mmCIF file of C-alpha atoms in Angstrom:
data_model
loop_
_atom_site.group_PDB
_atom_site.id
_atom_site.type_symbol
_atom_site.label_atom_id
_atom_site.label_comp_id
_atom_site.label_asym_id
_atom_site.label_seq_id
_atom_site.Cartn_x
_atom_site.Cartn_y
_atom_site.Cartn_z
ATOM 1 C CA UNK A 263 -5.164 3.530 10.637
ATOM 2 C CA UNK A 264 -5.082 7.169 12.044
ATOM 3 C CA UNK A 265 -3.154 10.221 10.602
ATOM 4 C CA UNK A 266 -5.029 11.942 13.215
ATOM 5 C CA UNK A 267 -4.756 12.253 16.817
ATOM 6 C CA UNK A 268 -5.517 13.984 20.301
ATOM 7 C CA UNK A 269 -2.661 15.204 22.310
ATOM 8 C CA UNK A 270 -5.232 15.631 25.710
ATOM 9 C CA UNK A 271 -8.267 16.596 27.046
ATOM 10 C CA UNK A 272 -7.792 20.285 27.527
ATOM 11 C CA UNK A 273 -6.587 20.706 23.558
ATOM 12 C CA UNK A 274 -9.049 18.385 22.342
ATOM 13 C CA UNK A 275 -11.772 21.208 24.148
ATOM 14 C CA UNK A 276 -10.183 23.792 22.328
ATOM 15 C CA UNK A 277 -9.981 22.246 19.122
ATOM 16 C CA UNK A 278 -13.568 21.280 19.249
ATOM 17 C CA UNK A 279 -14.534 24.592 20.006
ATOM 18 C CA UNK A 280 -12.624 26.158 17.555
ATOM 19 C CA UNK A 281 -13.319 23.779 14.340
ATOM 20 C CA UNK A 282 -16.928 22.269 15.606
ATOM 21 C CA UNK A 283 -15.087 19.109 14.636
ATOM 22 C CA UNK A 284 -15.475 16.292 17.286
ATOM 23 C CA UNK A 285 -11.954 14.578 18.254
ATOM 24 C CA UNK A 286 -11.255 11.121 16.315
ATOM 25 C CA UNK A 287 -10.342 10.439 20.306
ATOM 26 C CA UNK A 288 -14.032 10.294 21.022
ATOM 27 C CA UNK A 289 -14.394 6.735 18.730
ATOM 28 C CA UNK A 290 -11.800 5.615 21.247
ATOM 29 C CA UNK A 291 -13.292 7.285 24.873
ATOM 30 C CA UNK A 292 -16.471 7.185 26.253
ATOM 31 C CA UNK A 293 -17.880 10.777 26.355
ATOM 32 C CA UNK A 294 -18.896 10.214 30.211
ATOM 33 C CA UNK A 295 -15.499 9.085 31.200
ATOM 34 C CA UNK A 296 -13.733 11.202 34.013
ATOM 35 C CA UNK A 297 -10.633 13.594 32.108
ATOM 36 C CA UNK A 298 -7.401 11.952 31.781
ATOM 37 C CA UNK A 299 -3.827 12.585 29.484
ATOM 38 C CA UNK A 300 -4.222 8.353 28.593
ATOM 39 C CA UNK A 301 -7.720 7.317 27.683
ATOM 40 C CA UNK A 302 -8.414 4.104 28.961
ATOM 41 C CA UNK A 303 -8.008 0.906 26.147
ATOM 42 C CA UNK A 304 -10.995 0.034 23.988
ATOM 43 C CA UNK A 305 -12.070 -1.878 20.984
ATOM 44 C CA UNK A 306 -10.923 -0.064 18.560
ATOM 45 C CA UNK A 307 -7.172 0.270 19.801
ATOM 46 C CA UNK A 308 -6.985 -3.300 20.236
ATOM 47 C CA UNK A 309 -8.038 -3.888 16.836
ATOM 48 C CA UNK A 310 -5.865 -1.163 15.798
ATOM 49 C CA UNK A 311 -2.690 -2.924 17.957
ATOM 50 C CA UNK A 312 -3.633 -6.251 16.244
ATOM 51 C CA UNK A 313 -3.760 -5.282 12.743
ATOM 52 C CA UNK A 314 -0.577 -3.320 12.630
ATOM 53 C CA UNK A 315 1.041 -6.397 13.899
ATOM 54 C CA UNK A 316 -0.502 -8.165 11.599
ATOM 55 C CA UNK A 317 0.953 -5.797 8.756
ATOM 56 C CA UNK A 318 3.711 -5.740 10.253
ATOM 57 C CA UNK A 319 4.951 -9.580 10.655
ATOM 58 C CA UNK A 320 3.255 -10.262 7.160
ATOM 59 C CA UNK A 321 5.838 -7.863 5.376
ATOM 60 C CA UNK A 322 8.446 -8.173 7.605
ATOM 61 C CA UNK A 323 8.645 -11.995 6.340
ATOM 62 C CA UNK A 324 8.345 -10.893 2.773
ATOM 63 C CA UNK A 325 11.161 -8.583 2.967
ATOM 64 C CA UNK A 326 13.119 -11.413 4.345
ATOM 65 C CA UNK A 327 12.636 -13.193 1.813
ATOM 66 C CA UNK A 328 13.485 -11.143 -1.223
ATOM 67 C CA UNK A 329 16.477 -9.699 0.743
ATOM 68 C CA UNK A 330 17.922 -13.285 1.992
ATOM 69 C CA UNK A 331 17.411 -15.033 -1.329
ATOM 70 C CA UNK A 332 20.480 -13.992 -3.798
ATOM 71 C CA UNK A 333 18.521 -15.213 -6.573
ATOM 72 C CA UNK A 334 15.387 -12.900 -6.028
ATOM 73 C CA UNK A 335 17.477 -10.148 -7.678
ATOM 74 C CA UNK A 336 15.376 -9.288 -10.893
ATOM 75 C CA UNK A 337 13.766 -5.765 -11.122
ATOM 76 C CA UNK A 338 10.235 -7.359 -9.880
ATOM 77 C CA UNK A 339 11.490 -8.583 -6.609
ATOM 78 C CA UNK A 340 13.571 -5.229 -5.685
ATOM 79 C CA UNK A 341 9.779 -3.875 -6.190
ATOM 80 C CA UNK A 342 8.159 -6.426 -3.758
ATOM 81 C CA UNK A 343 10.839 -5.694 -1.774
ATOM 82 C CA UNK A 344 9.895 -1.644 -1.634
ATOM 83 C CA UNK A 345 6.325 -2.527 -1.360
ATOM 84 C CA UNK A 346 6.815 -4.951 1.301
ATOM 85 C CA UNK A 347 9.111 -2.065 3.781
ATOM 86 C CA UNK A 348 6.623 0.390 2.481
ATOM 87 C CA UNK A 349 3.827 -1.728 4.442
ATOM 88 C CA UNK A 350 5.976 -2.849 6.908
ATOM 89 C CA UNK A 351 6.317 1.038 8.232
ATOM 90 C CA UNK A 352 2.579 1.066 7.869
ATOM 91 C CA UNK A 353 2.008 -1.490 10.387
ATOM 92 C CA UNK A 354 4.868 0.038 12.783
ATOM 93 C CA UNK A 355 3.311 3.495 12.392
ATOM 94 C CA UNK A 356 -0.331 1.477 13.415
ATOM 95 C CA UNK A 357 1.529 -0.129 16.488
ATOM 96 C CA UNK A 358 3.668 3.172 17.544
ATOM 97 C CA UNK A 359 0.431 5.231 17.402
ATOM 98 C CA UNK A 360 -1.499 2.657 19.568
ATOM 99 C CA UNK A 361 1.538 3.200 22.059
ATOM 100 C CA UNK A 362 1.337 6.735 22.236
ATOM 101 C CA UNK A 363 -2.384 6.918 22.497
ATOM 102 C CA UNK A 364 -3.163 4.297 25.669
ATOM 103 C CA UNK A 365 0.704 3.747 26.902
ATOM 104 C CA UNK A 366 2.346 7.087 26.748
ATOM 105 C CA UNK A 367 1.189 10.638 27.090
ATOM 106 C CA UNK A 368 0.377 12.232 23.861
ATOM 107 C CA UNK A 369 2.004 15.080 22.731
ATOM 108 C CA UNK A 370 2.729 17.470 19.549
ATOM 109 C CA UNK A 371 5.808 15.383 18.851
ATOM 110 C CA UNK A 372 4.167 12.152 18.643
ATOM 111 C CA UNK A 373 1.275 13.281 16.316
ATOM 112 C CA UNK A 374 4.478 14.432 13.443
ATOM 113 C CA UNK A 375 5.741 11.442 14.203
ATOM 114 C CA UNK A 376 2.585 8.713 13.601
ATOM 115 C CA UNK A 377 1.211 11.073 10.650
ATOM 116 C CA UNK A 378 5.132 11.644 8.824
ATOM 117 C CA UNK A 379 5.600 7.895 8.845
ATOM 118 C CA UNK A 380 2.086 6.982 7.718
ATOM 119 C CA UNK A 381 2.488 9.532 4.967
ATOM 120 C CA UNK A 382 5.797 8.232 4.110
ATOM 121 C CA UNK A 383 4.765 4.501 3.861
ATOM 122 C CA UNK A 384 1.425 5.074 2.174
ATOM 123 C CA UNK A 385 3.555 7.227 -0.645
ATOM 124 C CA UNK A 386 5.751 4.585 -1.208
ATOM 125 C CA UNK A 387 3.236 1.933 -1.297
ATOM 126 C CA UNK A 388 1.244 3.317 -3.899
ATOM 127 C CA UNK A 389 4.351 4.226 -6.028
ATOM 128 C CA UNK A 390 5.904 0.812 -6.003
ATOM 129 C CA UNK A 391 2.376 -0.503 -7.039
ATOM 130 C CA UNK A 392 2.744 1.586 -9.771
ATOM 131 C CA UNK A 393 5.709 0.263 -10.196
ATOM 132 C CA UNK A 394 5.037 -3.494 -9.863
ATOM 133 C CA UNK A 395 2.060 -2.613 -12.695
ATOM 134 C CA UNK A 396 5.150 -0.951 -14.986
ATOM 135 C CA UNK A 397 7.404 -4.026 -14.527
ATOM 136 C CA UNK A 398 4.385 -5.960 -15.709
ATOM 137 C CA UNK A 399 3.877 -4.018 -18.879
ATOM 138 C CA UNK A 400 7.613 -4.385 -19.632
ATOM 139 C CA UNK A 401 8.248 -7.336 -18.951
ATOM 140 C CA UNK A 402 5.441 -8.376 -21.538
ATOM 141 C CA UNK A 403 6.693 -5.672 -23.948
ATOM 142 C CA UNK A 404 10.172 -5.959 -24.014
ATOM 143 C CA UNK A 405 10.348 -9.664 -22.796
ATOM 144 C CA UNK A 406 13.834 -10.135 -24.780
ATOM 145 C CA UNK A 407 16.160 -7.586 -22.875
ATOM 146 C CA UNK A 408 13.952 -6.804 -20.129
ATOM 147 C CA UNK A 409 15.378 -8.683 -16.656
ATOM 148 C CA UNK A 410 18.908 -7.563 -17.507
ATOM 149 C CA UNK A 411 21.542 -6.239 -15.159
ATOM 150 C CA UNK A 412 20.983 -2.830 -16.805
ATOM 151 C CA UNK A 413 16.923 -3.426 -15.977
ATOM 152 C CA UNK A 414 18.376 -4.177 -12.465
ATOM 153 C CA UNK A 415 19.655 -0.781 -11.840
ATOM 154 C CA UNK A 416 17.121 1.378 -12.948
ATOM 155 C CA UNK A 417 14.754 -0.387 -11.028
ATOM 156 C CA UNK A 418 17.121 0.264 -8.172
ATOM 157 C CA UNK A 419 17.739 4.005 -9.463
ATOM 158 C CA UNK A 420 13.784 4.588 -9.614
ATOM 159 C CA UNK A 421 13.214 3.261 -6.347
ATOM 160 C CA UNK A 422 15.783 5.391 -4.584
ATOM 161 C CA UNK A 423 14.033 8.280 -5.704
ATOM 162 C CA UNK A 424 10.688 6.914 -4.945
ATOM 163 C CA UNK A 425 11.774 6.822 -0.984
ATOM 164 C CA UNK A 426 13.770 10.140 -1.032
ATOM 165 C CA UNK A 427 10.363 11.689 -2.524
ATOM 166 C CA UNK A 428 8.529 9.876 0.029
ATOM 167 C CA UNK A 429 10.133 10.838 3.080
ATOM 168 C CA UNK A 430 10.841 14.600 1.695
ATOM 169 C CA UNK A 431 6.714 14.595 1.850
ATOM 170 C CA UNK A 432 6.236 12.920 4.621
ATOM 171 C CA UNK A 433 8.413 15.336 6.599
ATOM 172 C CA UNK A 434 6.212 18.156 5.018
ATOM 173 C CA UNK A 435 4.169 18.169 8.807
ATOM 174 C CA UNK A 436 7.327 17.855 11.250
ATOM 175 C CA UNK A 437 8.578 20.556 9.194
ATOM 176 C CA UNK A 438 6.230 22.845 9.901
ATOM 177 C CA UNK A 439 3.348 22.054 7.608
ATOM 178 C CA UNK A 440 0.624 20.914 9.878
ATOM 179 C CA UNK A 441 -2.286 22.840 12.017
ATOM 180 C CA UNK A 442 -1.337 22.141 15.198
ATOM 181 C CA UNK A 443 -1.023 26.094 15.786
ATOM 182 C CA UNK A 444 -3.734 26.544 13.545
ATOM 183 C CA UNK A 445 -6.930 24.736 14.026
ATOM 184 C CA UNK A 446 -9.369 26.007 11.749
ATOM 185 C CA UNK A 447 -6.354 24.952 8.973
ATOM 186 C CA UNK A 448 -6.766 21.371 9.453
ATOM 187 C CA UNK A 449 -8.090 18.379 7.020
ATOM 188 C CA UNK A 450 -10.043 15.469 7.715
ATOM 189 C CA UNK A 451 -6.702 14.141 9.386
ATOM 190 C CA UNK A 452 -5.221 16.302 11.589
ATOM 191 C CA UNK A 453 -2.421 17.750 11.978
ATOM 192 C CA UNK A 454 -1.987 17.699 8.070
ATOM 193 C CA UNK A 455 -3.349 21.361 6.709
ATOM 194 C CA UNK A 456 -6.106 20.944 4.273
ATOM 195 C CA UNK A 457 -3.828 21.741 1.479
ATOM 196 C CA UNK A 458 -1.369 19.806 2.485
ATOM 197 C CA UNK A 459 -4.000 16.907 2.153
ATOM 198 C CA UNK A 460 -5.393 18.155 -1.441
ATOM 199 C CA UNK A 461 -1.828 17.898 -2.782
ATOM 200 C CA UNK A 462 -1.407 14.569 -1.552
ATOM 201 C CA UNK A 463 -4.479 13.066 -2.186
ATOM 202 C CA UNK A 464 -4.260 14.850 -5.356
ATOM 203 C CA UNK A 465 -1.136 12.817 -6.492
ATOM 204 C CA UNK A 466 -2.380 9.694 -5.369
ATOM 205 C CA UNK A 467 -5.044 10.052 -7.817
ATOM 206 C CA UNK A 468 -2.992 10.634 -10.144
ATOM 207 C CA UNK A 469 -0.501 7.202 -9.531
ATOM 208 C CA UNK A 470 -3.655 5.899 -9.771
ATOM 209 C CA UNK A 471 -4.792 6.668 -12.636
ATOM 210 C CA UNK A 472 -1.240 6.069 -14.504
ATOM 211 C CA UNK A 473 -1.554 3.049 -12.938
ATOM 212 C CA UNK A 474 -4.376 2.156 -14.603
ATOM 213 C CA UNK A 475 -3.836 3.353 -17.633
ATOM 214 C CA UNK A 476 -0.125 0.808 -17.510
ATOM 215 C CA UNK A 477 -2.901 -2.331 -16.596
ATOM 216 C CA UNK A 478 -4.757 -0.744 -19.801
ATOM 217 C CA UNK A 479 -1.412 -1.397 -21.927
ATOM 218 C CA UNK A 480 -0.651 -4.962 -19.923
ATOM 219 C CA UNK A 481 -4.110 -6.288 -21.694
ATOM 220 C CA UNK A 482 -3.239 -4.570 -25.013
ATOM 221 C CA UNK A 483 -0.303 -6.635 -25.119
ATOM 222 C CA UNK A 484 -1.188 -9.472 -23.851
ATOM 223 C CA UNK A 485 -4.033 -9.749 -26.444
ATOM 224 C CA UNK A 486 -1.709 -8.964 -29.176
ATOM 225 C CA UNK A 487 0.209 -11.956 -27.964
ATOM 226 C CA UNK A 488 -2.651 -14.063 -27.747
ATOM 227 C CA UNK A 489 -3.508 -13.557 -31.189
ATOM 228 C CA UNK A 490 0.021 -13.824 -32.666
ATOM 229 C CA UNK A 491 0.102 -17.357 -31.115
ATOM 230 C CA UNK A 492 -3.083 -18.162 -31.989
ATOM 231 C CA UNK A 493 -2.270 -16.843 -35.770
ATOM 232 C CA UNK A 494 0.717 -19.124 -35.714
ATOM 233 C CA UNK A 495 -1.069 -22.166 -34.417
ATOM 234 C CA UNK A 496 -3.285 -21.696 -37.392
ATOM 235 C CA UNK A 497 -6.142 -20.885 -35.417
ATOM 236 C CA UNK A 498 -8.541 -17.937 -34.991
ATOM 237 C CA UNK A 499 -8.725 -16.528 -31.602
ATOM 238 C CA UNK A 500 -12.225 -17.229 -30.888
ATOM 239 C CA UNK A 501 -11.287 -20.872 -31.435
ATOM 240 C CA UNK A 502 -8.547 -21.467 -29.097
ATOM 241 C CA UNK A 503 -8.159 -24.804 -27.088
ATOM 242 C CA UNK A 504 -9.584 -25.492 -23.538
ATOM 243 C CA UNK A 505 -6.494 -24.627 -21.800
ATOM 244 C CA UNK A 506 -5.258 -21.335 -23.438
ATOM 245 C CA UNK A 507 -9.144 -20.307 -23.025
ATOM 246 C CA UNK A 508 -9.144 -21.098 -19.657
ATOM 247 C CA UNK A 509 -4.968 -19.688 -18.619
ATOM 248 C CA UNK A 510 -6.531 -16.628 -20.498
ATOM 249 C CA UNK A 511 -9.708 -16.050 -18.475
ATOM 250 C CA UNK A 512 -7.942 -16.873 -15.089
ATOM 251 C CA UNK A 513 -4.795 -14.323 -15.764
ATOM 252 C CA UNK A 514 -7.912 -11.552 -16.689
ATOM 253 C CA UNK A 515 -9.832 -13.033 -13.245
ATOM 254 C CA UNK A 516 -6.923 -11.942 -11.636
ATOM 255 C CA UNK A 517 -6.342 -8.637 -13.214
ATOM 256 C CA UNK A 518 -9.688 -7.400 -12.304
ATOM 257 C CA UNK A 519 -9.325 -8.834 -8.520
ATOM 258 C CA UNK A 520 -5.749 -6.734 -8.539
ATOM 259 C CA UNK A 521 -7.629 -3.709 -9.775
ATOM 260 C CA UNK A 522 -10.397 -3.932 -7.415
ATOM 261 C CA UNK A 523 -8.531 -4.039 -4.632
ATOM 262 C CA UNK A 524 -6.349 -1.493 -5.554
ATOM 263 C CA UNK A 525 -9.112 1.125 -6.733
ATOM 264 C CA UNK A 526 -11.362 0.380 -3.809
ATOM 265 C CA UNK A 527 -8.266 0.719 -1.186
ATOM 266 C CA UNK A 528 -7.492 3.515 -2.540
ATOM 267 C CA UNK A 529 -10.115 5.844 -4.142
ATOM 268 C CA UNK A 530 -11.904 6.512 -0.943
ATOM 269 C CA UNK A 531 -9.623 8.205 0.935
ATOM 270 C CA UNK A 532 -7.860 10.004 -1.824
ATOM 271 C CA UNK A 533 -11.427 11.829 -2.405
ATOM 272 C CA UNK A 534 -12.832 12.404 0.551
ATOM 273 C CA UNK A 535 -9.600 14.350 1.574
ATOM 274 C CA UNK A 536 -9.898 16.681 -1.552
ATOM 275 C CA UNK A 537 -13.727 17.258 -0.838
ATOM 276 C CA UNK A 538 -13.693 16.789 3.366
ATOM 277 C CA UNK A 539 -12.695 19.284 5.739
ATOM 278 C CA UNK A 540 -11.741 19.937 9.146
ATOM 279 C CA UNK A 541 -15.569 20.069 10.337
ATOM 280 C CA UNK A 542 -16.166 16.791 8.224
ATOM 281 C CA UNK A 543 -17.234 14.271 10.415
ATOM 282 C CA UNK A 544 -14.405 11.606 11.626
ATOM 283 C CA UNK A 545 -16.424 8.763 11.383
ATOM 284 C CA UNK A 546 -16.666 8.989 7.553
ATOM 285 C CA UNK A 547 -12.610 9.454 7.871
ATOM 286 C CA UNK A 548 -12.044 6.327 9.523
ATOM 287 C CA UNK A 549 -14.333 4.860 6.902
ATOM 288 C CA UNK A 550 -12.193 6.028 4.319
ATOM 289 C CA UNK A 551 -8.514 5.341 5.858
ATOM 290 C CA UNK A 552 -9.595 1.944 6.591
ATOM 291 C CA UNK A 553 -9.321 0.529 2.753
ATOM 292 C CA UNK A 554 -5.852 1.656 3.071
ATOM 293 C CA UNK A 555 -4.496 0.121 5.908
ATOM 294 C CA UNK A 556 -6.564 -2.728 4.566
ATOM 295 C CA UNK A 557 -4.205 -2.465 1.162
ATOM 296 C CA UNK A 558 -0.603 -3.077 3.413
ATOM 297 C CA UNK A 559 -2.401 -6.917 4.430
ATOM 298 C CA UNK A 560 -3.845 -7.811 1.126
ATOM 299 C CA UNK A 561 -0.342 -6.595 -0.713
ATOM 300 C CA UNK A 562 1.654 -9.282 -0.078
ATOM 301 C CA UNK A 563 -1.422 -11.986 -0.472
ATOM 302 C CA UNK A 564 -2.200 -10.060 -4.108
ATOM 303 C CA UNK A 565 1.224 -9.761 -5.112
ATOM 304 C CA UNK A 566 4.646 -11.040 -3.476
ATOM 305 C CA UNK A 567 2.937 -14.383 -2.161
ATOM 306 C CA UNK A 568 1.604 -15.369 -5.556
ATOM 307 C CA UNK A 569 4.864 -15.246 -6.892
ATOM 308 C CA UNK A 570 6.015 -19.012 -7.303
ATOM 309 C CA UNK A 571 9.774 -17.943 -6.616
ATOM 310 C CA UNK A 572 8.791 -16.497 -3.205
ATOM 311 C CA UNK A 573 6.319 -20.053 -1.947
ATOM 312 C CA UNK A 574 8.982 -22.040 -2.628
ATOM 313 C CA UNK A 575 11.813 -20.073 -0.820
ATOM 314 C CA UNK A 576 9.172 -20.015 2.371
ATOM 315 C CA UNK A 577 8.415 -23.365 1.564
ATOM 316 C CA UNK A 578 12.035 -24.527 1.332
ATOM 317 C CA UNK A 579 12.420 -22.158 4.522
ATOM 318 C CA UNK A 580 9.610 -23.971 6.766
ATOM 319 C CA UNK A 581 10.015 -28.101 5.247
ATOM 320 C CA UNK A 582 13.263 -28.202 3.368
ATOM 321 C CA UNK A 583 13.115 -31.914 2.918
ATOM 322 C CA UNK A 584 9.893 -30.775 0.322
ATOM 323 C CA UNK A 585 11.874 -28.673 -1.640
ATOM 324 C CA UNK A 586 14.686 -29.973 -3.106
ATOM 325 C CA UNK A 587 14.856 -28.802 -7.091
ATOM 326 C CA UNK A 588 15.983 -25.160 -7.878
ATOM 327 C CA UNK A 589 14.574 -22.247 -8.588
ATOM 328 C CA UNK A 590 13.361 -21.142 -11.579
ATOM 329 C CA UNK A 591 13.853 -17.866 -13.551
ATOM 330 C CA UNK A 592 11.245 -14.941 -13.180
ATOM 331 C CA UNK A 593 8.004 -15.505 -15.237
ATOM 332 C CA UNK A 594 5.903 -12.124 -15.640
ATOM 333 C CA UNK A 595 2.967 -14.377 -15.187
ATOM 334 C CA UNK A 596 3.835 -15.234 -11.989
ATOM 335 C CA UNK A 597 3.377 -11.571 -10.378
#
């Protein structure tokens, strides 16, 4: 993934010259290649073509899903749902800038373009993660009233104004903020300004850490829970049978693989653009935006296809003569 790009040869000489920053262009050209608006195809774009398809079919069936199903309706699927498109865009932002770079001539147009969209998806991504990790705490903390038509809507309500607040900062660069007229300006991803970057990798830090903190509350409750039962099964916690002990350490096995992933997608990139600048050097960039495109394909494997509701509509979907009994109602658990 790329939120920075070369338009052609001539301004890539310029900006070099002006920032001392080499081109991310020169990962994908050979330096002693002869001058061209289309550098010829290489590893790294096919890789780059292949895993925004990748992202891209992987969500797209996950949005399907949710949005074909009538009975995936609770507030936890309208937040798969988000998360999935979210990705989705990811993966088309991957393939579009692949286009631009080895199909089509490059140009000032195309760089807002790639960079708005990526900025745009990666927002919303990492706010509906924070909001699949609030529908967890909820759901465990108000499990009584929680799931209701009323929960419904202000799911819906919250995730409108996720997107609008995405795309009103992802249009920050096509509206002017970027350093395409300014060189020395630019962040570790051009053509976002460097404080254009700060801000934004400043608020993802801070989604994650409120996301944390909600994952923080999800095992407070849960081992409040644990111990009520336990208390009214007459037995101490310590002393629980084989198969609580066991549910219990394989829900917390998956916590910490959720976390993981999230805080090592994430954390990289979100500090290296507050500390990096625009003579930082764009391997270590790449490096860092990596995790995150890694985050759209591991989303719906971490998240929307553990869900049991979701396997068996895909499963009813590819061998309906398998699945013949009816869904079930949303479990927390299951997410």
């Amino acid at each position: 993934m790329m939120l920075r790009f070369s338009t052609s040869v001539s301004a890539r000489a310029a900006w070099e010259e002006s920032s001392g920053a080499a081109s991310l262009l020169s990962l994908d050209q050979p330096e002693d290649s002869l001058p061209s608006d289309i550098p010829p195809l290489s590893v790294w774009g096919v890789a780059l073509c292949i895993s925004g398809t990748l992202i891209a079919a992987e969500n797209a069936i996950v949005v399907t899903t949710i949005l074909a199903t009538p009975s995936l309706r609770a507030p936890v699927f309208l937040l798969l749902a988000s998360l999935g498109l979210a990705d989705l865009l990811a993966g088309v932002a991957l393939i579009l800038h692949f286009l631009f770079l080895f199909c089509l001539q490059p140009s000032h147009w195309s760089e807002l373009l790639t960079s708005g969209l990526l900025v745009t998806s990666l927002t919303a991504s990492l706010c509906s993660l924070m909001g699949v990790a609030l529908d967890r705490y909820l759901s465990l903390s108000h499990a009584l009233t929680y799931g209701s038509s009323q929960s419904r809507r202000r799911a819906a309500v919250l995730l409108l104004l996720v997107w609008l607040g995405a795309g009103a900062i992802g249009a920050g660069p096509a509206m002017g903020w970027n350093c395409l007229n300014e060189p020395a300006s630019c962040s570790v991803a051009r053509p976002l300004t460097r404080t254009y970057l700060s801000l934004l990798c400043g608020g993802f830090l801070l989604v994650v850490a409120v996301t944390l903190q909600l994952y923080a509350g999800i095992c407070r409750v849960a081992r409040r829970h644990a111990h009520a039962i336990a208390t009214q099964r007459h037995f101490k916690p310590a002393h629980q049978s084989y198969a609580s002990k066991h549910g219990s350490g394989r829900g917390f096995s998956r916590l910490i693989l959720v976390l993981s992933v999230f805080v090592g997608c994430w954390m990289p990139f979100s500090i290296w653009g507050l500390l990096g600048d625009a003579s930082s050097p764009p391997l270590y960039t790449y490096a860092t935006l990596v995790p995150a495109a890694g985050s759209s394909l591991l989303n719906p494997l971490l998240y929307s296809l553990r869900n049991k509701d979701i396997r068996r509509v895909l499963l009813h979907a590819c061998c309906p003569h398998r699945c013949t009994h009816n869904m079930h109602t949303h479990n927390p658990a299951d997410v």
